[in-house]
PDB file of C-alpha atoms and ligand atoms in Angstrom:
ATOM      1  CA  MET A   1      87.354  -9.583   1.247  1.00 68.00           C
ATOM      2  CA  ALA A   2      87.435  -9.518   5.066  1.00 70.00           C
ATOM      3  CA  ARG A   3      84.159 -10.592   6.668  1.00 89.00           C
ATOM      4  CA  THR A   4      82.912 -12.040   3.400  1.00 95.00           C
ATOM      5  CA  HIS A   5      80.342 -14.832   3.823  1.00 97.00           C
ATOM      6  CA  ILE A   6      80.366 -17.683   1.326  1.00 97.00           C
ATOM      7  CA  VAL A   7      78.422 -20.941   1.108  1.00 98.00           C
ATOM      8  CA  ILE A   8      79.938 -23.632  -1.083  1.00 98.00           C
ATOM      9  CA  LEU A   9      77.643 -26.449  -2.227  1.00 97.00           C
ATOM     10  CA  GLY A  10      78.328 -29.568  -4.232  1.00 96.00           C
ATOM     11  CA  PRO A  11      78.127 -33.342  -3.956  1.00 95.00           C
ATOM     12  CA  PRO A  12      80.587 -35.314  -1.820  1.00 92.00           C
ATOM     13  CA  GLY A  13      83.804 -35.555  -3.816  1.00 90.00           C
ATOM     14  CA  SER A  14      83.122 -32.427  -5.866  1.00 94.00           C
ATOM     15  CA  GLY A  15      86.275 -30.885  -4.417  1.00 92.00           C
ATOM     16  CA  LYS A  16      84.351 -28.308  -2.426  1.00 94.00           C
ATOM     17  CA  GLY A  17      86.423 -28.911   0.721  1.00 94.00           C
ATOM     18  CA  THR A  18      89.675 -28.424  -1.186  1.00 92.00           C
ATOM     19  CA  GLN A  19      88.357 -25.256  -2.820  1.00 96.00           C
ATOM     20  CA  ALA A  20      86.920 -23.967   0.460  1.00 97.00           C
ATOM     21  CA  SER A  21      90.282 -24.289   2.169  1.00 94.00           C
ATOM     22  CA  ARG A  22      92.009 -22.495  -0.756  1.00 96.00           C
ATOM     23  CA  VAL A  23      89.439 -19.693  -0.665  1.00 97.00           C
ATOM     24  CA  ALA A  24      89.753 -19.408   3.129  1.00 97.00           C
ATOM     25  CA  ARG A  25      93.547 -19.063   2.873  1.00 95.00           C
ATOM     26  CA  GLU A  26      93.440 -16.625  -0.030  1.00 94.00           C
ATOM     27  CA  TYR A  27      90.845 -14.297   1.477  1.00 95.00           C
ATOM     28  CA  GLY A  28      91.626 -14.741   5.191  1.00 95.00           C
ATOM     29  CA  LEU A  29      88.294 -16.383   6.017  1.00 97.00           C
ATOM     30  CA  ALA A  30      87.448 -19.093   8.535  1.00 97.00           C
ATOM     31  CA  HIS A  31      86.795 -22.456   6.854  1.00 97.00           C
ATOM     32  CA  LEU A  32      83.675 -23.848   8.525  1.00 97.00           C
ATOM     33  CA  SER A  33      83.451 -27.511   7.543  1.00 97.00           C
ATOM     34  CA  THR A  34      80.775 -29.409   9.450  1.00 97.00           C
ATOM     35  CA  GLY A  35      82.337 -32.667   8.208  1.00 95.00           C
ATOM     36  CA  ASP A  36      85.720 -31.724   9.752  1.00 94.00           C
ATOM     37  CA  MET A  37      84.045 -30.601  12.985  1.00 95.00           C
ATOM     38  CA  LEU A  38      82.232 -33.935  13.208  1.00 96.00           C
ATOM     39  CA  ARG A  39      85.352 -35.978  12.399  1.00 94.00           C
ATOM     40  CA  ASP A  40      87.181 -34.093  15.167  1.00 93.00           C
ATOM     41  CA  ALA A  41      84.426 -34.952  17.625  1.00 94.00           C
ATOM     42  CA  VAL A  42      84.596 -38.602  16.498  1.00 95.00           C
ATOM     43  CA  ALA A  43      88.401 -38.652  16.950  1.00 94.00           C
ATOM     44  CA  ARG A  44      88.058 -37.178  20.440  1.00 95.00           C
ATOM     45  CA  ALA A  45      85.274 -39.693  21.193  1.00 96.00           C
ATOM     46  CA  THR A  46      83.032 -36.994  22.672  1.00 95.00           C
ATOM     47  CA  GLU A  47      79.373 -37.820  23.304  1.00 94.00           C
ATOM     48  CA  LEU A  48      78.429 -35.851  20.186  1.00 94.00           C
ATOM     49  CA  GLY A  49      81.132 -37.647  18.198  1.00 95.00           C
ATOM     50  CA  LEU A  50      79.963 -41.089  19.240  1.00 96.00           C
ATOM     51  CA  GLU A  51      76.399 -40.281  18.248  1.00 95.00           C
ATOM     52  CA  ALA A  52      77.421 -38.743  14.913  1.00 96.00           C
ATOM     53  CA  GLU A  53      79.748 -41.602  14.004  1.00 96.00           C
ATOM     54  CA  THR A  54      76.981 -44.174  13.574  1.00 95.00           C
ATOM     55  CA  TYR A  55      75.362 -42.004  10.874  1.00 95.00           C
ATOM     56  CA  MET A  56      78.592 -40.906   9.203  1.00 95.00           C
ATOM     57  CA  LYS A  57      79.829 -44.460   8.805  1.00 92.00           C
ATOM     58  CA  ARG A  58      76.663 -45.321   6.910  1.00 92.00           C
ATOM     59  CA  GLY A  59      76.811 -42.223   4.699  1.00 91.00           C
ATOM     60  CA  LEU A  60      73.673 -40.734   6.293  1.00 93.00           C
ATOM     61  CA  LEU A  61      73.194 -37.215   7.611  1.00 94.00           C
ATOM     62  CA  VAL A  62      73.570 -36.620  11.341  1.00 96.00           C
ATOM     63  CA  SER A  63      70.744 -34.855  13.166  1.00 96.00           C
ATOM     64  CA  ASP A  64      70.057 -31.193  12.466  1.00 96.00           C
ATOM     65  CA  GLU A  65      70.207 -30.532  16.201  1.00 94.00           C
ATOM     66  CA  ILE A  66      73.859 -31.613  16.427  1.00 95.00           C
ATOM     67  CA  ILE A  67      74.717 -29.502  13.397  1.00 96.00           C
ATOM     68  CA  PHE A  68      73.010 -26.348  14.698  1.00 94.00           C
ATOM     69  CA  GLY A  69      75.076 -26.454  17.884  1.00 91.00           C
ATOM     70  CA  LEU A  70      78.284 -26.719  15.862  1.00 94.00           C
ATOM     71  CA  ILE A  71      77.327 -23.958  13.436  1.00 95.00           C
ATOM     72  CA  ASN A  72      76.214 -21.595  16.166  1.00 93.00           C
ATOM     73  CA  GLU A  73      79.577 -21.865  17.907  1.00 93.00           C
ATOM     74  CA  ALA A  74      81.453 -21.578  14.626  1.00 96.00           C
ATOM     75  CA  LEU A  75      79.556 -18.417  13.596  1.00 95.00           C
ATOM     76  CA  ASP A  76      80.412 -16.825  16.943  1.00 94.00           C
ATOM     77  CA  ALA A  77      84.084 -17.711  16.559  1.00 94.00           C
ATOM     78  CA  ALA A  78      84.252 -16.397  12.979  1.00 95.00           C
ATOM     79  CA  LYS A  79      82.285 -13.196  13.396  1.00 92.00           C
ATOM     80  CA  ASN A  80      85.291 -10.920  12.899  1.00 93.00           C
ATOM     81  CA  THR A  81      86.942 -12.766  10.043  1.00 95.00           C
ATOM     82  CA  GLY A  82      84.104 -13.846   7.754  1.00 96.00           C
ATOM     83  CA  TRP A  83      83.745 -17.439   6.649  1.00 97.00           C
ATOM     84  CA  ILE A  84      83.269 -20.001   3.929  1.00 98.00           C
ATOM     85  CA  MET A  85      80.806 -22.724   4.858  1.00 98.00           C
ATOM     86  CA  ASP A  86      81.465 -26.193   3.478  1.00 97.00           C
ATOM     87  CA  GLY A  87      79.076 -29.117   4.037  1.00 96.00           C
ATOM     88  CA  PHE A  88      76.294 -26.944   5.459  1.00 97.00           C
ATOM     89  CA  PRO A  89      73.416 -26.441   4.792  1.00 98.00           C
ATOM     90  CA  ARG A  90      72.772 -30.060   3.785  1.00 96.00           C
ATOM     91  CA  ASN A  91      68.954 -30.015   3.650  1.00 97.00           C
ATOM     92  CA  LEU A  92      66.119 -27.488   3.499  1.00 97.00           C
ATOM     93  CA  VAL A  93      65.630 -27.376   7.272  1.00 97.00           C
ATOM     94  CA  GLN A  94      69.288 -26.398   7.669  1.00 98.00           C
ATOM     95  CA  ALA A  95      69.009 -23.818   4.865  1.00 97.00           C
ATOM     96  CA  GLU A  96      66.029 -22.166   6.572  1.00 96.00           C
ATOM     97  CA  MET A  97      67.823 -22.309   9.901  1.00 96.00           C
ATOM     98  CA  LEU A  98      70.932 -20.671   8.443  1.00 96.00           C
ATOM     99  CA  SER A  99      68.812 -17.821   7.055  1.00 95.00           C
ATOM    100  CA  LYS A 100      67.237 -17.373  10.473  1.00 96.00           C
ATOM    101  CA  MET A 101      70.559 -17.476  12.351  1.00 95.00           C
ATOM    102  CA  LEU A 102      72.120 -14.935   9.986  1.00 96.00           C
ATOM    103  CA  GLY A 103      69.032 -12.711  10.157  1.00 95.00           C
ATOM    104  CA  GLU A 104      69.316 -12.640  13.949  1.00 95.00           C
ATOM    105  CA  ARG A 105      72.965 -11.677  13.660  1.00 93.00           C
ATOM    106  CA  GLY A 106      72.368  -9.034  11.013  1.00 94.00           C
ATOM    107  CA  GLU A 107      74.614 -10.959   8.622  1.00 94.00           C
ATOM    108  CA  THR A 108      74.066 -11.905   4.977  1.00 95.00           C
ATOM    109  CA  ILE A 109      75.562 -14.363   2.490  1.00 96.00           C
ATOM    110  CA  ASP A 110      77.703 -12.708  -0.196  1.00 95.00           C
ATOM    111  CA  TYR A 111      78.245 -15.678  -2.536  1.00 96.00           C
ATOM    112  CA  VAL A 112      76.716 -19.122  -2.986  1.00 97.00           C
ATOM    113  CA  LEU A 113      78.922 -21.357  -5.136  1.00 97.00           C
ATOM    114  CA  ASP A 114      77.649 -24.662  -6.469  1.00 97.00           C
ATOM    115  CA  ILE A 115      80.353 -27.057  -7.669  1.00 97.00           C
ATOM    116  CA  ASP A 116      78.858 -29.338 -10.298  1.00 96.00           C
ATOM    117  CA  VAL A 117      80.421 -32.777 -11.006  1.00 95.00           C
ATOM    118  CA  ASP A 118      79.176 -36.001 -12.608  1.00 94.00           C
ATOM    119  CA  SER A 119      78.480 -38.891 -10.174  1.00 92.00           C
ATOM    120  CA  GLU A 120      80.718 -41.476 -11.862  1.00 92.00           C
ATOM    121  CA  LEU A 121      83.677 -39.108 -11.772  1.00 92.00           C
ATOM    122  CA  ILE A 122      83.018 -38.657  -8.062  1.00 94.00           C
ATOM    123  CA  VAL A 123      83.026 -42.396  -7.353  1.00 93.00           C
ATOM    124  CA  ARG A 124      86.367 -42.671  -9.194  1.00 91.00           C
ATOM    125  CA  ARG A 125      87.830 -39.651  -7.389  1.00 90.00           C
ATOM    126  CA  LEU A 126      86.822 -40.691  -3.890  1.00 93.00           C
ATOM    127  CA  SER A 127      88.226 -44.203  -4.235  1.00 92.00           C
ATOM    128  CA  LYS A 128      91.621 -42.470  -4.657  1.00 94.00           C
ATOM    129  CA  ARG A 129      91.188 -39.811  -1.948  1.00 94.00           C
ATOM    130  CA  ARG A 130      93.461 -39.944   1.099  1.00 96.00           C
ATOM    131  CA  VAL A 131      93.281 -37.550   4.038  1.00 96.00           C
ATOM    132  CA  CYS A 132      95.497 -36.525   6.916  1.00 96.00           C
ATOM    133  CA  PRO A 133      93.556 -36.925  10.165  1.00 93.00           C
ATOM    134  CA  ALA A 134      96.017 -34.609  11.949  1.00 93.00           C
ATOM    135  CA  CYS A 135      95.941 -31.459   9.772  1.00 93.00           C
ATOM    136  CA  LYS A 136      92.982 -32.273   7.468  1.00 90.00           C
ATOM    137  CA  ALA A 137      95.018 -31.989   4.258  1.00 92.00           C
ATOM    138  CA  VAL A 138      93.455 -33.863   1.349  1.00 92.00           C
ATOM    139  CA  TYR A 139      95.369 -35.824  -1.303  1.00 94.00           C
ATOM    140  CA  ASN A 140      94.580 -38.040  -4.251  1.00 93.00           C
ATOM    141  CA  LEU A 141      96.633 -41.068  -5.330  1.00 95.00           C
ATOM    142  CA  ASP A 142      96.454 -39.889  -8.971  1.00 91.00           C
ATOM    143  CA  THR A 143      96.135 -36.128  -8.928  1.00 87.00           C
ATOM    144  CA  ILE A 144      97.460 -34.734  -5.614  1.00 91.00           C
ATOM    145  CA  LYS A 145     100.369 -36.990  -4.746  1.00 95.00           C
ATOM    146  CA  THR A 146     102.473 -36.674  -1.615  1.00 97.00           C
ATOM    147  CA  LYS A 147     106.266 -36.510  -1.776  1.00 97.00           C
ATOM    148  CA  VAL A 148     106.521 -39.647   0.371  1.00 97.00           C
ATOM    149  CA  GLU A 149     103.845 -42.279  -0.205  1.00 97.00           C
ATOM    150  CA  GLY A 150     101.241 -42.330   2.568  1.00 97.00           C
ATOM    151  CA  ILE A 151     102.757 -39.399   4.501  1.00 98.00           C
ATOM    152  CA  CYS A 152     101.262 -35.908   4.700  1.00 98.00           C
ATOM    153  CA  ASP A 153     103.489 -33.265   3.052  1.00 98.00           C
ATOM    154  CA  ALA A 154     102.212 -30.579   5.423  1.00 97.00           C
ATOM    155  CA  CYS A 155     102.614 -32.223   8.832  1.00 98.00           C
ATOM    156  CA  GLY A 156     104.170 -35.680   8.397  1.00 98.00           C
ATOM    157  CA  GLY A 157     100.997 -37.458   9.594  1.00 97.00           C
ATOM    158  CA  ALA A 158     100.032 -40.904   8.273  1.00 98.00           C
ATOM    159  CA  LEU A 159      97.347 -40.649   5.574  1.00 98.00           C
ATOM    160  CA  VAL A 160      94.154 -42.701   5.720  1.00 97.00           C
ATOM    161  CA  LYS A 161      91.198 -43.493   3.465  1.00 95.00           C
ATOM    162  CA  ARG A 162      88.019 -42.115   5.064  1.00 92.00           C
ATOM    163  CA  PRO A 163      85.744 -45.025   6.015  1.00 90.00           C
ATOM    164  CA  ASP A 164      82.886 -43.304   4.177  1.00 92.00           C
ATOM    165  CA  ASP A 165      84.933 -43.193   0.948  1.00 94.00           C
ATOM    166  CA  GLU A 166      84.309 -46.919   0.308  1.00 93.00           C
ATOM    167  CA  GLU A 167      82.318 -47.257  -2.939  1.00 92.00           C
ATOM    168  CA  GLU A 168      79.060 -48.509  -1.437  1.00 92.00           C
ATOM    169  CA  THR A 169      79.021 -45.667   1.086  1.00 94.00           C
ATOM    170  CA  VAL A 170      79.933 -43.105  -1.579  1.00 94.00           C
ATOM    171  CA  ARG A 171      76.921 -44.237  -3.636  1.00 94.00           C
ATOM    172  CA  ARG A 172      74.685 -43.892  -0.577  1.00 94.00           C
ATOM    173  CA  ARG A 173      76.091 -40.409   0.135  1.00 94.00           C
ATOM    174  CA  LEU A 174      75.375 -39.412  -3.478  1.00 95.00           C
ATOM    175  CA  ALA A 175      71.794 -40.659  -3.159  1.00 95.00           C
ATOM    176  CA  VAL A 176      71.363 -38.709   0.098  1.00 94.00           C
ATOM    177  CA  TYR A 177      72.806 -35.658  -1.661  1.00 95.00           C
ATOM    178  CA  LYS A 178      70.351 -35.943  -4.543  1.00 95.00           C
ATOM    179  CA  GLU A 179      67.395 -36.383  -2.266  1.00 96.00           C
ATOM    180  CA  GLN A 180      68.185 -33.963   0.565  1.00 95.00           C
ATOM    181  CA  THR A 181      70.872 -31.514  -0.524  1.00 94.00           C
ATOM    182  CA  ALA A 182      70.012 -30.831  -4.178  1.00 93.00           C
ATOM    183  CA  PRO A 183      66.842 -28.938  -3.087  1.00 96.00           C
ATOM    184  CA  VAL A 184      69.135 -26.548  -1.189  1.00 97.00           C
ATOM    185  CA  ILE A 185      70.550 -25.463  -4.563  1.00 96.00           C
ATOM    186  CA  ASP A 186      67.045 -24.518  -5.713  1.00 95.00           C
ATOM    187  CA  PHE A 187      66.478 -22.742  -2.391  1.00 96.00           C
ATOM    188  CA  PHE A 188      69.465 -20.465  -2.989  1.00 96.00           C
ATOM    189  CA  ARG A 189      68.841 -20.174  -6.743  1.00 95.00           C
ATOM    190  CA  SER A 190      65.326 -18.888  -6.154  1.00 94.00           C
ATOM    191  CA  ARG A 191      66.765 -16.191  -3.896  1.00 91.00           C
ATOM    192  CA  GLY A 192      69.229 -15.115  -6.593  1.00 87.00           C
ATOM    193  CA  GLY A 193      72.997 -15.014  -6.567  1.00 83.00           C
ATOM    194  CA  LEU A 194      73.794 -18.724  -6.922  1.00 95.00           C
ATOM    195  CA  VAL A 195      76.746 -19.363  -9.231  1.00 97.00           C
ATOM    196  CA  THR A 196      77.410 -22.822 -10.690  1.00 97.00           C
ATOM    197  CA  VAL A 197      81.067 -23.727 -11.178  1.00 96.00           C
ATOM    198  CA  ASP A 198      82.142 -26.670 -13.345  1.00 96.00           C
ATOM    199  CA  GLY A 199      83.987 -29.025 -10.958  1.00 95.00           C
ATOM    200  CA  ALA A 200      85.293 -31.490 -13.556  1.00 93.00           C
ATOM    201  CA  GLY A 201      88.596 -29.718 -14.184  1.00 89.00           C
ATOM    202  CA  ASP A 202      91.718 -29.647 -12.061  1.00 89.00           C
ATOM    203  CA  ILE A 203      92.041 -27.790  -8.768  1.00 90.00           C
ATOM    204  CA  GLU A 204      93.795 -24.737 -10.235  1.00 94.00           C
ATOM    205  CA  GLU A 205      91.224 -24.280 -13.009  1.00 95.00           C
ATOM    206  CA  ILE A 206      88.326 -24.492 -10.586  1.00 96.00           C
ATOM    207  CA  PHE A 207      89.999 -22.111  -8.152  1.00 97.00           C
ATOM    208  CA  ALA A 208      90.641 -19.614 -10.966  1.00 97.00           C
ATOM    209  CA  GLU A 209      86.941 -19.775 -11.863  1.00 96.00           C
ATOM    210  CA  ILE A 210      85.955 -19.112  -8.237  1.00 97.00           C
ATOM    211  CA  ARG A 211      88.298 -16.114  -8.077  1.00 96.00           C
ATOM    212  CA  ARG A 212      86.661 -14.739 -11.214  1.00 95.00           C
ATOM    213  CA  VAL A 213      83.243 -15.098  -9.601  1.00 93.00           C
ATOM    214  CA  MET A 214      84.431 -13.282  -6.484  1.00 90.00           C
ATOM    215  CA  LYS A 215      85.880 -10.260  -8.297  1.00 84.00           C
TER     216      LYS A 215
HETATM  217  P1  LIG B   1      81.558 -34.215   4.516  1.00 61.05           P
HETATM  218  O1  LIG B   1      82.975 -34.205   4.982  1.00 61.05           O
HETATM  219  O2  LIG B   1      80.989 -32.821   4.351  1.00 61.05           O
HETATM  220  O3  LIG B   1      81.346 -35.074   3.297  1.00 61.05           O
HETATM  221  O4  LIG B   1      80.703 -34.872   5.694  1.00 61.05           O
HETATM  222  C1  LIG B   1      80.920 -36.194   6.120  1.00 61.05           C
HETATM  223  C2  LIG B   1      79.704 -36.722   6.836  1.00 61.05           C
HETATM  224  O5  LIG B   1      79.422 -35.906   7.976  1.00 61.05           O
HETATM  225  C3  LIG B   1      78.417 -36.688   6.031  1.00 61.05           C
HETATM  226  O6  LIG B   1      78.273 -37.842   5.204  1.00 61.05           O
HETATM  227  C4  LIG B   1      77.361 -36.651   7.134  1.00 61.05           C
HETATM  228  O7  LIG B   1      77.213 -37.913   7.757  1.00 61.05           O
HETATM  229  C5  LIG B   1      78.011 -35.738   8.154  1.00 61.05           C
HETATM  230  N1  LIG B   1      77.679 -34.319   7.915  1.00 61.05           N
HETATM  231  C6  LIG B   1      78.531 -33.312   7.554  1.00 61.05           C
HETATM  232  N2  LIG B   1      77.902 -32.139   7.471  1.00 61.05           N
HETATM  233  C7  LIG B   1      76.600 -32.391   7.779  1.00 61.05           C
HETATM  234  C8  LIG B   1      75.425 -31.578   7.857  1.00 61.05           C
HETATM  235  N3  LIG B   1      75.442 -30.268   7.593  1.00 61.05           N
HETATM  236  N4  LIG B   1      74.254 -32.197   8.213  1.00 61.05           N
HETATM  237  C9  LIG B   1      74.209 -33.506   8.501  1.00 61.05           C
HETATM  238  N5  LIG B   1      75.268 -34.332   8.429  1.00 61.05           N
HETATM  239  C10 LIG B   1      76.466 -33.784   8.077  1.00 61.05           C
END
């Protein structure tokens, strides 16, 4: 599976980040999460981070220009390992740009996975999500509990609720997804090879389904 290229799509809270990190570990791929890259830039208070933060806080997409810079660097860094892309492309402009960037590199996408989950389930899930800012591990107060409350099992960091996981912002992010990101699913479907995975089950079931797809 070395040098495999995967795009994972799905609404915020569909579990695509969790699945992407499992897939990356299992198959030795780089996990390219534009959300994580942006949150890192915000935490380091870089110029890019400060600009992105104003959009992220409101649940809106940051500019395509910022994202292209991040993706370009990430594709260079991951050229020998392969990758799974999570959170990108987020609109049709980004989807076209990805095709162009890969074309220039002589690379292709092997799998496009679309994780499908109902909006109300997402709102419920995200209100319970907690993340570790230090190592990026993701937990859930109901379904992925830590051994010690509020402390990351992996690195001992203090867990936080992402500011954009507040209900009002989640609903805005879902609306942005419907309007801007759902057309990306049709973009990939029309090119063939898109596989929809039911994201309502638990993490192990969904991961097993993804492994079946990738056989
Ligand atoms: P995520 O962790 O993927 O849910 O991303 C968190 C936030 O980062 C999003 O709500 C957007 O504000 C921003 N973001 C992440 N990826 C992108 C992208 N590809 N294009 C634009 N904004 C993005």
